[in-house]
Amino acid sequence: AQKVTQAQTEISVVEKEDVTLDCVYETRDTTYYLFWYKQPPSGELVFLIRRNSFDEQNEISGRYSWNFQKSTSSFNFTITASQVVDSAVYFCALRSSNTGKLIFGQGTTLQVKP
Amino acid sequence: ETGVTQTPRHLVMGMTNKKSLKCEQHLGHNAMYWYKQSAKKPLELMFVYNFKEQTENNSVPSRFSPECPNSSHLFLHLHTLQPEDSALYLCASSRLTGGATEAFFGQGTRLTVV
């Protein structure tokens, strides 16, 4: 069975703080793909990043960075120097190469206060 | 401008009404999806279409009827809905249904059944 767990339901930080959003996944597949999406109040899910299971290299994009640890089945997302515009719901997702299904976690609501 | 457009953005309907949700993608993708997002629940995959053919129906009640006339358009026909069907309905598209292809989402239709 495949599962994505985002244990943090809500996080509140003050602007300029760093924040890490946790994501833990379960799968028996040897090849799979992990994603992060951002959902602002407008409702649309915005694609942020895709990571393949065979590529454990961490990635940095501006203030965003992702830490993929296959040994602990985690794919955590860090926002450095958070801004009010980062306030949104963030979803971690897993796609199996076998079924093609995109399974989402429950989402983490991030509130960045000025 | 989003590549996936959903209309209407908001819909209020009675339990005896019939209405349709529309989704259009301008990305040249071959796969389209309907997701349901209820409060405090993960996104639930409802239907998958690949090259206009339905490839997945995730045990969705028959009061939801999808239609995909071509790869760019996807409809969700609604009839005799229940109040618990009130949710945000999200449409998505991707180049392929599996593997390393990210899905792009529309802004959703906020449905309220009264």
mmCIF file with all atom_site columns, C-alpha atoms in Angstrom:
data_model
loop_
_atom_site.group_PDB
_atom_site.id
_atom_site.type_symbol
_atom_site.label_atom_id
_atom_site.label_alt_id
_atom_site.label_comp_id
_atom_site.label_asym_id
_atom_site.label_entity_id
_atom_site.label_seq_id
_atom_site.pdbx_PDB_ins_code
_atom_site.Cartn_x
_atom_site.Cartn_y
_atom_site.Cartn_z
_atom_site.occupancy
_atom_site.B_iso_or_equiv
_atom_site.pdbx_formal_charge
_atom_site.auth_seq_id
_atom_site.auth_comp_id
_atom_site.auth_asym_id
_atom_site.auth_atom_id
_atom_site.pdbx_PDB_model_num
ATOM 1   C CA . ALA A 1 1   ? 0.000   0.000  0.000   1.00 0.00 ? 1   ALA A CA 1
ATOM 2   C CA . GLN A 1 2   ? 1.109   3.519  -0.654  1.00 0.00 ? 2   GLN A CA 1
ATOM 3   C CA . LYS A 1 3   ? 0.746   6.302  1.850   1.00 0.00 ? 3   LYS A CA 1
ATOM 4   C CA . VAL A 1 4   ? 1.948   9.844  2.406   1.00 0.00 ? 4   VAL A CA 1
ATOM 5   C CA . THR A 1 5   ? 1.958   11.311 5.896   1.00 0.00 ? 5   THR A CA 1
ATOM 6   C CA . GLN A 1 6   ? 2.319   14.967 6.725   1.00 0.00 ? 6   GLN A CA 1
ATOM 7   C CA . ALA A 1 7   ? 2.210   14.932 10.500  1.00 0.00 ? 7   ALA A CA 1
ATOM 8   C CA . GLN A 1 8   ? 2.158   18.709 10.884  1.00 0.00 ? 8   GLN A CA 1
ATOM 9   C CA . THR A 1 9   ? -1.393  19.918 10.394  1.00 0.00 ? 9   THR A CA 1
ATOM 10  C CA . GLU A 1 10  ? -0.670  23.592 10.972  1.00 0.00 ? 10  GLU A CA 1
ATOM 11  C CA . ILE A 1 11  ? 2.502   25.611 11.443  1.00 0.00 ? 11  ILE A CA 1
ATOM 12  C CA . SER A 1 12  ? 2.708   29.258 12.364  1.00 0.00 ? 12  SER A CA 1
ATOM 13  C CA . VAL A 1 13  ? 5.929   31.257 12.110  1.00 0.00 ? 13  VAL A CA 1
ATOM 14  C CA . VAL A 1 14  ? 6.957   34.871 12.095  1.00 0.00 ? 14  VAL A CA 1
ATOM 15  C CA . GLU A 1 15  ? 8.319   36.373 8.910   1.00 0.00 ? 15  GLU A CA 1
ATOM 16  C CA . LYS A 1 16  ? 12.019  35.693 8.249   1.00 0.00 ? 16  LYS A CA 1
ATOM 17  C CA . GLU A 1 17  ? 12.024  32.509 10.293  1.00 0.00 ? 17  GLU A CA 1
ATOM 18  C CA . ASP A 1 18  ? 13.067  29.260 8.631   1.00 0.00 ? 18  ASP A CA 1
ATOM 19  C CA . VAL A 1 19  ? 10.455  26.504 8.563   1.00 0.00 ? 19  VAL A CA 1
ATOM 20  C CA . THR A 1 20  ? 10.590  22.822 7.628   1.00 0.00 ? 20  THR A CA 1
ATOM 21  C CA . LEU A 1 21  ? 7.585   20.868 6.452   1.00 0.00 ? 21  LEU A CA 1
ATOM 22  C CA . ASP A 1 22  ? 7.830   17.133 7.030   1.00 0.00 ? 22  ASP A CA 1
ATOM 23  C CA . CYS A 1 23  ? 6.752   14.398 4.637   1.00 0.00 ? 23  CYS A CA 1
ATOM 24  C CA . VAL A 1 24  ? 7.053   10.660 5.209   1.00 0.00 ? 24  VAL A CA 1
ATOM 25  C CA . TYR A 1 25  ? 5.964   8.143  2.609   1.00 0.00 ? 25  TYR A CA 1
ATOM 26  C CA . GLU A 1 26  ? 5.367   4.422  2.318   1.00 0.00 ? 26  GLU A CA 1
ATOM 27  C CA . THR A 1 27  ? 5.704   2.379  -0.835  1.00 0.00 ? 27  THR A CA 1
ATOM 28  C CA . ARG A 1 28  ? 6.927   -1.042 -1.884  1.00 0.00 ? 28  ARG A CA 1
ATOM 29  C CA . ASP A 1 29  ? 7.896   0.167  -5.335  1.00 0.00 ? 29  ASP A CA 1
ATOM 30  C CA . THR A 1 30  ? 11.559  0.467  -6.203  1.00 0.00 ? 30  THR A CA 1
ATOM 31  C CA . THR A 1 31  ? 10.842  3.288  -8.627  1.00 0.00 ? 31  THR A CA 1
ATOM 32  C CA . TYR A 1 32  ? 8.596   6.121  -7.576  1.00 0.00 ? 32  TYR A CA 1
ATOM 33  C CA . TYR A 1 33  ? 8.285   9.891  -7.731  1.00 0.00 ? 33  TYR A CA 1
ATOM 34  C CA . LEU A 1 34  ? 7.777   12.464 -5.029  1.00 0.00 ? 34  LEU A CA 1
ATOM 35  C CA . PHE A 1 35  ? 6.222   15.902 -5.420  1.00 0.00 ? 35  PHE A CA 1
ATOM 36  C CA . TRP A 1 36  ? 5.505   19.028 -3.449  1.00 0.00 ? 36  TRP A CA 1
ATOM 37  C CA . TYR A 1 37  ? 2.608   21.326 -4.272  1.00 0.00 ? 37  TYR A CA 1
ATOM 38  C CA . LYS A 1 38  ? 1.556   24.671 -2.824  1.00 0.00 ? 38  LYS A CA 1
ATOM 39  C CA . GLN A 1 39  ? -2.126  25.613 -2.523  1.00 0.00 ? 39  GLN A CA 1
ATOM 40  C CA . PRO A 1 40  ? -2.657  29.335 -1.903  1.00 0.00 ? 40  PRO A CA 1
ATOM 41  C CA . PRO A 1 41  ? -6.076  30.670 -0.860  1.00 0.00 ? 41  PRO A CA 1
ATOM 42  C CA . SER A 1 42  ? -7.062  30.936 -4.535  1.00 0.00 ? 42  SER A CA 1
ATOM 43  C CA . GLY A 1 43  ? -7.359  27.140 -4.566  1.00 0.00 ? 43  GLY A CA 1
ATOM 44  C CA . GLU A 1 44  ? -5.056  26.141 -7.400  1.00 0.00 ? 44  GLU A CA 1
ATOM 45  C CA . LEU A 1 45  ? -2.341  23.615 -6.573  1.00 0.00 ? 45  LEU A CA 1
ATOM 46  C CA . VAL A 1 46  ? 0.986   24.940 -7.790  1.00 0.00 ? 46  VAL A CA 1
ATOM 47  C CA . PHE A 1 47  ? 3.685   22.413 -8.660  1.00 0.00 ? 47  PHE A CA 1
ATOM 48  C CA . LEU A 1 48  ? 6.946   23.074 -6.809  1.00 0.00 ? 48  LEU A CA 1
ATOM 49  C CA . ILE A 1 49  ? 9.236   20.110 -7.332  1.00 0.00 ? 49  ILE A CA 1
ATOM 50  C CA . ARG A 1 50  ? 9.501   16.497 -8.484  1.00 0.00 ? 50  ARG A CA 1
ATOM 51  C CA . ARG A 1 51  ? 12.095  14.065 -7.192  1.00 0.00 ? 51  ARG A CA 1
ATOM 52  C CA . ASN A 1 52  ? 12.784  10.592 -8.629  1.00 0.00 ? 52  ASN A CA 1
ATOM 53  C CA . SER A 1 53  ? 13.452  7.728  -6.223  1.00 0.00 ? 53  SER A CA 1
ATOM 54  C CA . PHE A 1 54  ? 16.831  6.996  -7.801  1.00 0.00 ? 54  PHE A CA 1
ATOM 55  C CA . ASP A 1 55  ? 18.060  10.550 -7.347  1.00 0.00 ? 55  ASP A CA 1
ATOM 56  C CA . GLU A 1 56  ? 18.773  11.412 -3.719  1.00 0.00 ? 56  GLU A CA 1
ATOM 57  C CA . GLN A 1 57  ? 20.524  14.656 -4.490  1.00 0.00 ? 57  GLN A CA 1
ATOM 58  C CA . ASN A 1 58  ? 19.046  17.483 -2.475  1.00 0.00 ? 58  ASN A CA 1
ATOM 59  C CA . GLU A 1 59  ? 17.866  20.551 -4.289  1.00 0.00 ? 59  GLU A CA 1
ATOM 60  C CA . ILE A 1 60  ? 17.805  24.248 -3.612  1.00 0.00 ? 60  ILE A CA 1
ATOM 61  C CA . SER A 1 61  ? 15.729  26.776 -5.491  1.00 0.00 ? 61  SER A CA 1
ATOM 62  C CA . GLY A 1 62  ? 15.972  30.260 -4.078  1.00 0.00 ? 62  GLY A CA 1
ATOM 63  C CA . ARG A 1 63  ? 14.546  30.188 -0.553  1.00 0.00 ? 63  ARG A CA 1
ATOM 64  C CA . TYR A 1 64  ? 13.215  26.649 -1.048  1.00 0.00 ? 64  TYR A CA 1
ATOM 65  C CA . SER A 1 65  ? 15.186  23.485 -0.403  1.00 0.00 ? 65  SER A CA 1
ATOM 66  C CA . TRP A 1 66  ? 14.277  19.822 -0.329  1.00 0.00 ? 66  TRP A CA 1
ATOM 67  C CA . ASN A 1 67  ? 15.914  17.012 1.634   1.00 0.00 ? 67  ASN A CA 1
ATOM 68  C CA . PHE A 1 68  ? 15.233  13.522 0.242   1.00 0.00 ? 68  PHE A CA 1
ATOM 69  C CA . GLN A 1 69  ? 16.304  10.704 2.589   1.00 0.00 ? 69  GLN A CA 1
ATOM 70  C CA . LYS A 1 70  ? 15.484  7.306  1.164   1.00 0.00 ? 70  LYS A CA 1
ATOM 71  C CA . SER A 1 71  ? 16.752  5.556  4.303   1.00 0.00 ? 71  SER A CA 1
ATOM 72  C CA . THR A 1 72  ? 14.041  7.205  6.382   1.00 0.00 ? 72  THR A CA 1
ATOM 73  C CA . SER A 1 73  ? 11.452  7.503  3.561   1.00 0.00 ? 73  SER A CA 1
ATOM 74  C CA . SER A 1 74  ? 11.282  11.237 4.027   1.00 0.00 ? 74  SER A CA 1
ATOM 75  C CA . PHE A 1 75  ? 11.100  14.161 1.643   1.00 0.00 ? 75  PHE A CA 1
ATOM 76  C CA . ASN A 1 76  ? 11.164  17.313 3.731   1.00 0.00 ? 76  ASN A CA 1
ATOM 77  C CA . PHE A 1 77  ? 10.722  20.847 2.479   1.00 0.00 ? 77  PHE A CA 1
ATOM 78  C CA . THR A 1 78  ? 12.436  23.880 4.028   1.00 0.00 ? 78  THR A CA 1
ATOM 79  C CA . ILE A 1 79  ? 11.597  27.510 3.423   1.00 0.00 ? 79  ILE A CA 1
ATOM 80  C CA . THR A 1 80  ? 14.375  29.863 4.442   1.00 0.00 ? 80  THR A CA 1
ATOM 81  C CA . ALA A 1 81  ? 13.590  33.408 5.568   1.00 0.00 ? 81  ALA A CA 1
ATOM 82  C CA . SER A 1 82  ? 9.848   32.870 5.233   1.00 0.00 ? 82  SER A CA 1
ATOM 83  C CA . GLN A 1 83  ? 7.598   35.586 3.849   1.00 0.00 ? 83  GLN A CA 1
ATOM 84  C CA . VAL A 1 84  ? 3.911   36.335 4.277   1.00 0.00 ? 84  VAL A CA 1
ATOM 85  C CA . VAL A 1 85  ? 3.332   35.233 0.670   1.00 0.00 ? 85  VAL A CA 1
ATOM 86  C CA . ASP A 1 86  ? 4.485   31.755 1.645   1.00 0.00 ? 86  ASP A CA 1
ATOM 87  C CA . SER A 1 87  ? 1.271   31.321 3.641   1.00 0.00 ? 87  SER A CA 1
ATOM 88  C CA . ALA A 1 88  ? -0.575  28.427 2.019   1.00 0.00 ? 88  ALA A CA 1
ATOM 89  C CA . VAL A 1 89  ? -1.360  24.753 2.331   1.00 0.00 ? 89  VAL A CA 1
ATOM 90  C CA . TYR A 1 90  ? 1.528   22.557 1.208   1.00 0.00 ? 90  TYR A CA 1
ATOM 91  C CA . PHE A 1 91  ? 0.998   19.037 -0.073  1.00 0.00 ? 91  PHE A CA 1
ATOM 92  C CA . CYS A 1 92  ? 3.476   16.236 -0.459  1.00 0.00 ? 92  CYS A CA 1
ATOM 93  C CA . ALA A 1 93  ? 2.555   13.566 -3.005  1.00 0.00 ? 93  ALA A CA 1
ATOM 94  C CA . LEU A 1 94  ? 3.798   10.177 -4.215  1.00 0.00 ? 94  LEU A CA 1
ATOM 95  C CA . ARG A 1 95  ? 3.347   8.564  -7.609  1.00 0.00 ? 95  ARG A CA 1
ATOM 96  C CA . SER A 1 96  ? 4.040   4.904  -8.171  1.00 0.00 ? 96  SER A CA 1
ATOM 97  C CA . SER A 1 97  ? 5.678   3.917  -11.417 1.00 0.00 ? 97  SER A CA 1
ATOM 98  C CA . ASN A 1 98  ? 3.449   0.817  -11.428 1.00 0.00 ? 98  ASN A CA 1
ATOM 99  C CA . THR A 1 99  ? -0.019  2.249  -10.873 1.00 0.00 ? 99  THR A CA 1
ATOM 100 C CA . GLY A 1 100 ? 0.588   5.830  -11.930 1.00 0.00 ? 100 GLY A CA 1
ATOM 101 C CA . LYS A 1 101 ? -1.682  7.010  -9.113  1.00 0.00 ? 101 LYS A CA 1
ATOM 102 C CA . LEU A 1 102 ? -0.756  10.318 -7.499  1.00 0.00 ? 102 LEU A CA 1
ATOM 103 C CA . ILE A 1 103 ? -1.371  9.988  -3.754  1.00 0.00 ? 103 ILE A CA 1
ATOM 104 C CA . PHE A 1 104 ? -1.434  13.120 -1.609  1.00 0.00 ? 104 PHE A CA 1
ATOM 105 C CA . GLY A 1 105 ? -0.707  13.685 2.053   1.00 0.00 ? 105 GLY A CA 1
ATOM 106 C CA . GLN A 1 106 ? -3.177  15.512 4.254   1.00 0.00 ? 106 GLN A CA 1
ATOM 107 C CA . GLY A 1 107 ? -1.426  18.822 3.743   1.00 0.00 ? 107 GLY A CA 1
ATOM 108 C CA . THR A 1 108 ? 0.282   21.268 6.119   1.00 0.00 ? 108 THR A CA 1
ATOM 109 C CA . THR A 1 109 ? -1.177  24.735 6.562   1.00 0.00 ? 109 THR A CA 1
ATOM 110 C CA . LEU A 1 110 ? 1.614   27.260 6.909   1.00 0.00 ? 110 LEU A CA 1
ATOM 111 C CA . GLN A 1 111 ? 0.858   30.687 8.292   1.00 0.00 ? 111 GLN A CA 1
ATOM 112 C CA . VAL A 1 112 ? 3.588   33.294 8.122   1.00 0.00 ? 112 VAL A CA 1
ATOM 113 C CA . LYS A 1 113 ? 2.850   36.314 10.275  1.00 0.00 ? 113 LYS A CA 1
ATOM 114 C CA . PRO A 1 114 ? 4.370   39.735 9.594   1.00 0.00 ? 114 PRO A CA 1
ATOM 115 C CA . GLU B 2 1   ? -2.445  32.694 -16.681 1.00 0.00 ? 1   GLU B CA 1
ATOM 116 C CA . THR B 2 2   ? -3.091  29.146 -15.622 1.00 0.00 ? 2   THR B CA 1
ATOM 117 C CA . GLY B 2 3   ? -2.807  26.347 -18.161 1.00 0.00 ? 3   GLY B CA 1
ATOM 118 C CA . VAL B 2 4   ? -5.821  24.591 -16.627 1.00 0.00 ? 4   VAL B CA 1
ATOM 119 C CA . THR B 2 5   ? -9.073  26.538 -16.424 1.00 0.00 ? 5   THR B CA 1
ATOM 120 C CA . GLN B 2 6   ? -12.125 25.478 -14.455 1.00 0.00 ? 6   GLN B CA 1
ATOM 121 C CA . THR B 2 7   ? -15.624 26.943 -14.591 1.00 0.00 ? 7   THR B CA 1
ATOM 122 C CA . PRO B 2 8   ? -17.571 27.919 -12.666 1.00 0.00 ? 8   PRO B CA 1
ATOM 123 C CA . ARG B 2 9   ? -15.391 28.916 -9.729  1.00 0.00 ? 9   ARG B CA 1
ATOM 124 C CA . HIS B 2 10  ? -18.306 28.695 -7.321  1.00 0.00 ? 10  HIS B CA 1
ATOM 125 C CA . LEU B 2 11  ? -21.539 26.719 -7.559  1.00 0.00 ? 11  LEU B CA 1
ATOM 126 C CA . VAL B 2 12  ? -24.477 26.369 -5.219  1.00 0.00 ? 12  VAL B CA 1
ATOM 127 C CA . MET B 2 13  ? -27.004 23.724 -6.153  1.00 0.00 ? 13  MET B CA 1
ATOM 128 C CA . GLY B 2 14  ? -29.987 22.004 -4.631  1.00 0.00 ? 14  GLY B CA 1
ATOM 129 C CA . MET B 2 15  ? -30.107 18.259 -4.212  1.00 0.00 ? 15  MET B CA 1
ATOM 130 C CA . THR B 2 16  ? -32.528 17.872 -7.125  1.00 0.00 ? 16  THR B CA 1
ATOM 131 C CA . ASN B 2 17  ? -30.564 20.043 -9.563  1.00 0.00 ? 17  ASN B CA 1
ATOM 132 C CA . LYS B 2 18  ? -28.408 18.954 -12.468 1.00 0.00 ? 18  LYS B CA 1
ATOM 133 C CA . LYS B 2 19  ? -25.250 20.915 -13.165 1.00 0.00 ? 19  LYS B CA 1
ATOM 134 C CA . SER B 2 20  ? -21.910 20.424 -14.891 1.00 0.00 ? 20  SER B CA 1
ATOM 135 C CA . LEU B 2 21  ? -18.362 21.426 -14.057 1.00 0.00 ? 21  LEU B CA 1
ATOM 136 C CA . LYS B 2 22  ? -16.041 22.245 -16.927 1.00 0.00 ? 22  LYS B CA 1
ATOM 137 C CA . CYS B 2 23  ? -12.281 21.931 -17.215 1.00 0.00 ? 23  CYS B CA 1
ATOM 138 C CA . GLU B 2 24  ? -10.096 22.985 -20.110 1.00 0.00 ? 24  GLU B CA 1
ATOM 139 C CA . GLN B 2 25  ? -6.347  22.608 -20.460 1.00 0.00 ? 25  GLN B CA 1
ATOM 140 C CA . HIS B 2 26  ? -4.122  24.493 -22.881 1.00 0.00 ? 26  HIS B CA 1
ATOM 141 C CA . LEU B 2 27  ? -0.943  22.519 -22.211 1.00 0.00 ? 27  LEU B CA 1
ATOM 142 C CA . GLY B 2 28  ? -1.203  19.842 -24.876 1.00 0.00 ? 28  GLY B CA 1
ATOM 143 C CA . HIS B 2 29  ? -1.471  17.138 -22.225 1.00 0.00 ? 29  HIS B CA 1
ATOM 144 C CA . ASN B 2 30  ? -2.965  13.709 -22.807 1.00 0.00 ? 30  ASN B CA 1
ATOM 145 C CA . ALA B 2 31  ? -4.232  12.882 -19.334 1.00 0.00 ? 31  ALA B CA 1
ATOM 146 C CA . MET B 2 32  ? -6.867  14.639 -17.278 1.00 0.00 ? 32  MET B CA 1
ATOM 147 C CA . TYR B 2 33  ? -8.115  14.066 -13.749 1.00 0.00 ? 33  TYR B CA 1
ATOM 148 C CA . TRP B 2 34  ? -10.868 14.992 -11.327 1.00 0.00 ? 34  TRP B CA 1
ATOM 149 C CA . TYR B 2 35  ? -10.005 15.307 -7.639  1.00 0.00 ? 35  TYR B CA 1
ATOM 150 C CA . LYS B 2 36  ? -12.260 16.056 -4.679  1.00 0.00 ? 36  LYS B CA 1
ATOM 151 C CA . GLN B 2 37  ? -10.931 18.090 -1.769  1.00 0.00 ? 37  GLN B CA 1
ATOM 152 C CA . SER B 2 38  ? -13.066 18.056 1.362   1.00 0.00 ? 38  SER B CA 1
ATOM 153 C CA . ALA B 2 39  ? -12.267 19.872 4.575   1.00 0.00 ? 39  ALA B CA 1
ATOM 154 C CA . LYS B 2 40  ? -9.665  18.073 6.673   1.00 0.00 ? 40  LYS B CA 1
ATOM 155 C CA . LYS B 2 41  ? -9.274  15.227 4.163   1.00 0.00 ? 41  LYS B CA 1
ATOM 156 C CA . PRO B 2 42  ? -6.533  14.423 1.655   1.00 0.00 ? 42  PRO B CA 1
ATOM 157 C CA . LEU B 2 43  ? -7.223  15.051 -1.986  1.00 0.00 ? 43  LEU B CA 1
ATOM 158 C CA . GLU B 2 44  ? -9.239  12.157 -3.333  1.00 0.00 ? 44  GLU B CA 1
ATOM 159 C CA . LEU B 2 45  ? -8.699  11.003 -6.888  1.00 0.00 ? 45  LEU B CA 1
ATOM 160 C CA . MET B 2 46  ? -12.071 10.489 -8.596  1.00 0.00 ? 46  MET B CA 1
ATOM 161 C CA . PHE B 2 47  ? -11.477 9.832  -12.287 1.00 0.00 ? 47  PHE B CA 1
ATOM 162 C CA . VAL B 2 48  ? -8.596  9.546  -14.725 1.00 0.00 ? 48  VAL B CA 1
ATOM 163 C CA . TYR B 2 49  ? -8.785  9.976  -18.484 1.00 0.00 ? 49  TYR B CA 1
ATOM 164 C CA . ASN B 2 50  ? -5.926  9.084  -20.778 1.00 0.00 ? 50  ASN B CA 1
ATOM 165 C CA . PHE B 2 51  ? -6.229  10.014 -24.453 1.00 0.00 ? 51  PHE B CA 1
ATOM 166 C CA . LYS B 2 52  ? -9.987  10.583 -23.903 1.00 0.00 ? 52  LYS B CA 1
ATOM 167 C CA . GLU B 2 53  ? -10.492 7.114  -22.451 1.00 0.00 ? 53  GLU B CA 1
ATOM 168 C CA . GLN B 2 54  ? -11.457 6.638  -18.816 1.00 0.00 ? 54  GLN B CA 1
ATOM 169 C CA . THR B 2 55  ? -8.757  4.577  -17.166 1.00 0.00 ? 55  THR B CA 1
ATOM 170 C CA . GLU B 2 56  ? -9.779  4.922  -13.559 1.00 0.00 ? 56  GLU B CA 1
ATOM 171 C CA . ASN B 2 57  ? -12.964 5.335  -11.564 1.00 0.00 ? 57  ASN B CA 1
ATOM 172 C CA . ASN B 2 58  ? -12.095 5.416  -7.889  1.00 0.00 ? 58  ASN B CA 1
ATOM 173 C CA . SER B 2 59  ? -15.395 3.977  -6.636  1.00 0.00 ? 59  SER B CA 1
ATOM 174 C CA . VAL B 2 60  ? -17.162 7.248  -7.246  1.00 0.00 ? 60  VAL B CA 1
ATOM 175 C CA . PRO B 2 61  ? -20.989 7.264  -6.826  1.00 0.00 ? 61  PRO B CA 1
ATOM 176 C CA . SER B 2 62  ? -22.954 7.336  -10.050 1.00 0.00 ? 62  SER B CA 1
ATOM 177 C CA . ARG B 2 63  ? -24.387 10.768 -9.235  1.00 0.00 ? 63  ARG B CA 1
ATOM 178 C CA . PHE B 2 64  ? -21.019 11.995 -10.540 1.00 0.00 ? 64  PHE B CA 1
ATOM 179 C CA . SER B 2 65  ? -20.679 11.382 -14.272 1.00 0.00 ? 65  SER B CA 1
ATOM 180 C CA . PRO B 2 66  ? -17.504 12.404 -16.106 1.00 0.00 ? 66  PRO B CA 1
ATOM 181 C CA . GLU B 2 67  ? -17.190 13.159 -19.797 1.00 0.00 ? 67  GLU B CA 1
ATOM 182 C CA . CYS B 2 68  ? -14.061 13.713 -21.859 1.00 0.00 ? 68  CYS B CA 1
ATOM 183 C CA . PRO B 2 69  ? -14.915 14.678 -25.457 1.00 0.00 ? 69  PRO B CA 1
ATOM 184 C CA . ASN B 2 70  ? -11.277 15.374 -26.340 1.00 0.00 ? 70  ASN B CA 1
ATOM 185 C CA . SER B 2 71  ? -7.892  15.592 -24.642 1.00 0.00 ? 71  SER B CA 1
ATOM 186 C CA . SER B 2 72  ? -8.357  19.275 -23.854 1.00 0.00 ? 72  SER B CA 1
ATOM 187 C CA . HIS B 2 73  ? -11.771 19.190 -22.199 1.00 0.00 ? 73  HIS B CA 1
ATOM 188 C CA . LEU B 2 74  ? -13.159 17.383 -19.209 1.00 0.00 ? 74  LEU B CA 1
ATOM 189 C CA . PHE B 2 75  ? -16.604 17.675 -17.672 1.00 0.00 ? 75  PHE B CA 1
ATOM 190 C CA . LEU B 2 76  ? -18.137 16.448 -14.444 1.00 0.00 ? 76  LEU B CA 1
ATOM 191 C CA . HIS B 2 77  ? -21.914 16.129 -14.635 1.00 0.00 ? 77  HIS B CA 1
ATOM 192 C CA . LEU B 2 78  ? -23.680 16.316 -11.294 1.00 0.00 ? 78  LEU B CA 1
ATOM 193 C CA . HIS B 2 79  ? -27.182 15.170 -10.398 1.00 0.00 ? 79  HIS B CA 1
ATOM 194 C CA . THR B 2 80  ? -29.094 14.451 -7.181  1.00 0.00 ? 80  THR B CA 1
ATOM 195 C CA . LEU B 2 81  ? -26.113 15.309 -5.029  1.00 0.00 ? 81  LEU B CA 1
ATOM 196 C CA . GLN B 2 82  ? -25.991 15.135 -1.245  1.00 0.00 ? 82  GLN B CA 1
ATOM 197 C CA . PRO B 2 83  ? -24.832 17.817 1.192   1.00 0.00 ? 83  PRO B CA 1
ATOM 198 C CA . GLU B 2 84  ? -21.717 15.745 1.941   1.00 0.00 ? 84  GLU B CA 1
ATOM 199 C CA . ASP B 2 85  ? -20.696 16.220 -1.692  1.00 0.00 ? 85  ASP B CA 1
ATOM 200 C CA . SER B 2 86  ? -19.965 19.856 -0.917  1.00 0.00 ? 86  SER B CA 1
ATOM 201 C CA . ALA B 2 87  ? -16.236 20.292 -1.553  1.00 0.00 ? 87  ALA B CA 1
ATOM 202 C CA . LEU B 2 88  ? -13.631 21.838 -3.794  1.00 0.00 ? 88  LEU B CA 1
ATOM 203 C CA . TYR B 2 89  ? -13.430 19.931 -7.081  1.00 0.00 ? 89  TYR B CA 1
ATOM 204 C CA . LEU B 2 90  ? -10.077 20.169 -8.759  1.00 0.00 ? 90  LEU B CA 1
ATOM 205 C CA . CYS B 2 91  ? -9.226  19.321 -12.318 1.00 0.00 ? 91  CYS B CA 1
ATOM 206 C CA . ALA B 2 92  ? -5.677  18.453 -13.326 1.00 0.00 ? 92  ALA B CA 1
ATOM 207 C CA . SER B 2 93  ? -3.792  17.446 -16.441 1.00 0.00 ? 93  SER B CA 1
ATOM 208 C CA . SER B 2 94  ? -0.450  15.844 -17.164 1.00 0.00 ? 94  SER B CA 1
ATOM 209 C CA . ARG B 2 95  ? 1.498   14.851 -20.218 1.00 0.00 ? 95  ARG B CA 1
ATOM 210 C CA . LEU B 2 96  ? 1.214   11.179 -19.292 1.00 0.00 ? 96  LEU B CA 1
ATOM 211 C CA . THR B 2 97  ? -0.586  9.258  -16.570 1.00 0.00 ? 97  THR B CA 1
ATOM 212 C CA . GLY B 2 98  ? 2.427   7.711  -14.963 1.00 0.00 ? 98  GLY B CA 1
ATOM 213 C CA . GLY B 2 99  ? 6.024   8.151  -14.079 1.00 0.00 ? 99  GLY B CA 1
ATOM 214 C CA . ALA B 2 100 ? 7.946   11.356 -13.861 1.00 0.00 ? 100 ALA B CA 1
ATOM 215 C CA . THR B 2 101 ? 5.226   13.669 -15.047 1.00 0.00 ? 101 THR B CA 1
ATOM 216 C CA . GLU B 2 102 ? 3.846   16.330 -12.796 1.00 0.00 ? 102 GLU B CA 1
ATOM 217 C CA . ALA B 2 103 ? 0.178   17.223 -12.807 1.00 0.00 ? 103 ALA B CA 1
ATOM 218 C CA . PHE B 2 104 ? -0.981  20.791 -13.271 1.00 0.00 ? 104 PHE B CA 1
ATOM 219 C CA . PHE B 2 105 ? -4.117  21.888 -11.496 1.00 0.00 ? 105 PHE B CA 1
ATOM 220 C CA . GLY B 2 106 ? -6.903  24.348 -12.096 1.00 0.00 ? 106 GLY B CA 1
ATOM 221 C CA . GLN B 2 107 ? -8.202  26.676 -9.400  1.00 0.00 ? 107 GLN B CA 1
ATOM 222 C CA . GLY B 2 108 ? -11.107 24.416 -8.646  1.00 0.00 ? 108 GLY B CA 1
ATOM 223 C CA . THR B 2 109 ? -14.858 24.741 -8.375  1.00 0.00 ? 109 THR B CA 1
ATOM 224 C CA . ARG B 2 110 ? -16.168 25.325 -4.870  1.00 0.00 ? 110 ARG B CA 1
ATOM 225 C CA . LEU B 2 111 ? -19.400 23.329 -4.768  1.00 0.00 ? 111 LEU B CA 1
ATOM 226 C CA . THR B 2 112 ? -22.038 23.759 -2.106  1.00 0.00 ? 112 THR B CA 1
ATOM 227 C CA . VAL B 2 113 ? -25.015 21.408 -2.070  1.00 0.00 ? 113 VAL B CA 1
ATOM 228 C CA . VAL B 2 114 ? -28.018 22.732 -0.158  1.00 0.00 ? 114 VAL B CA 1
#
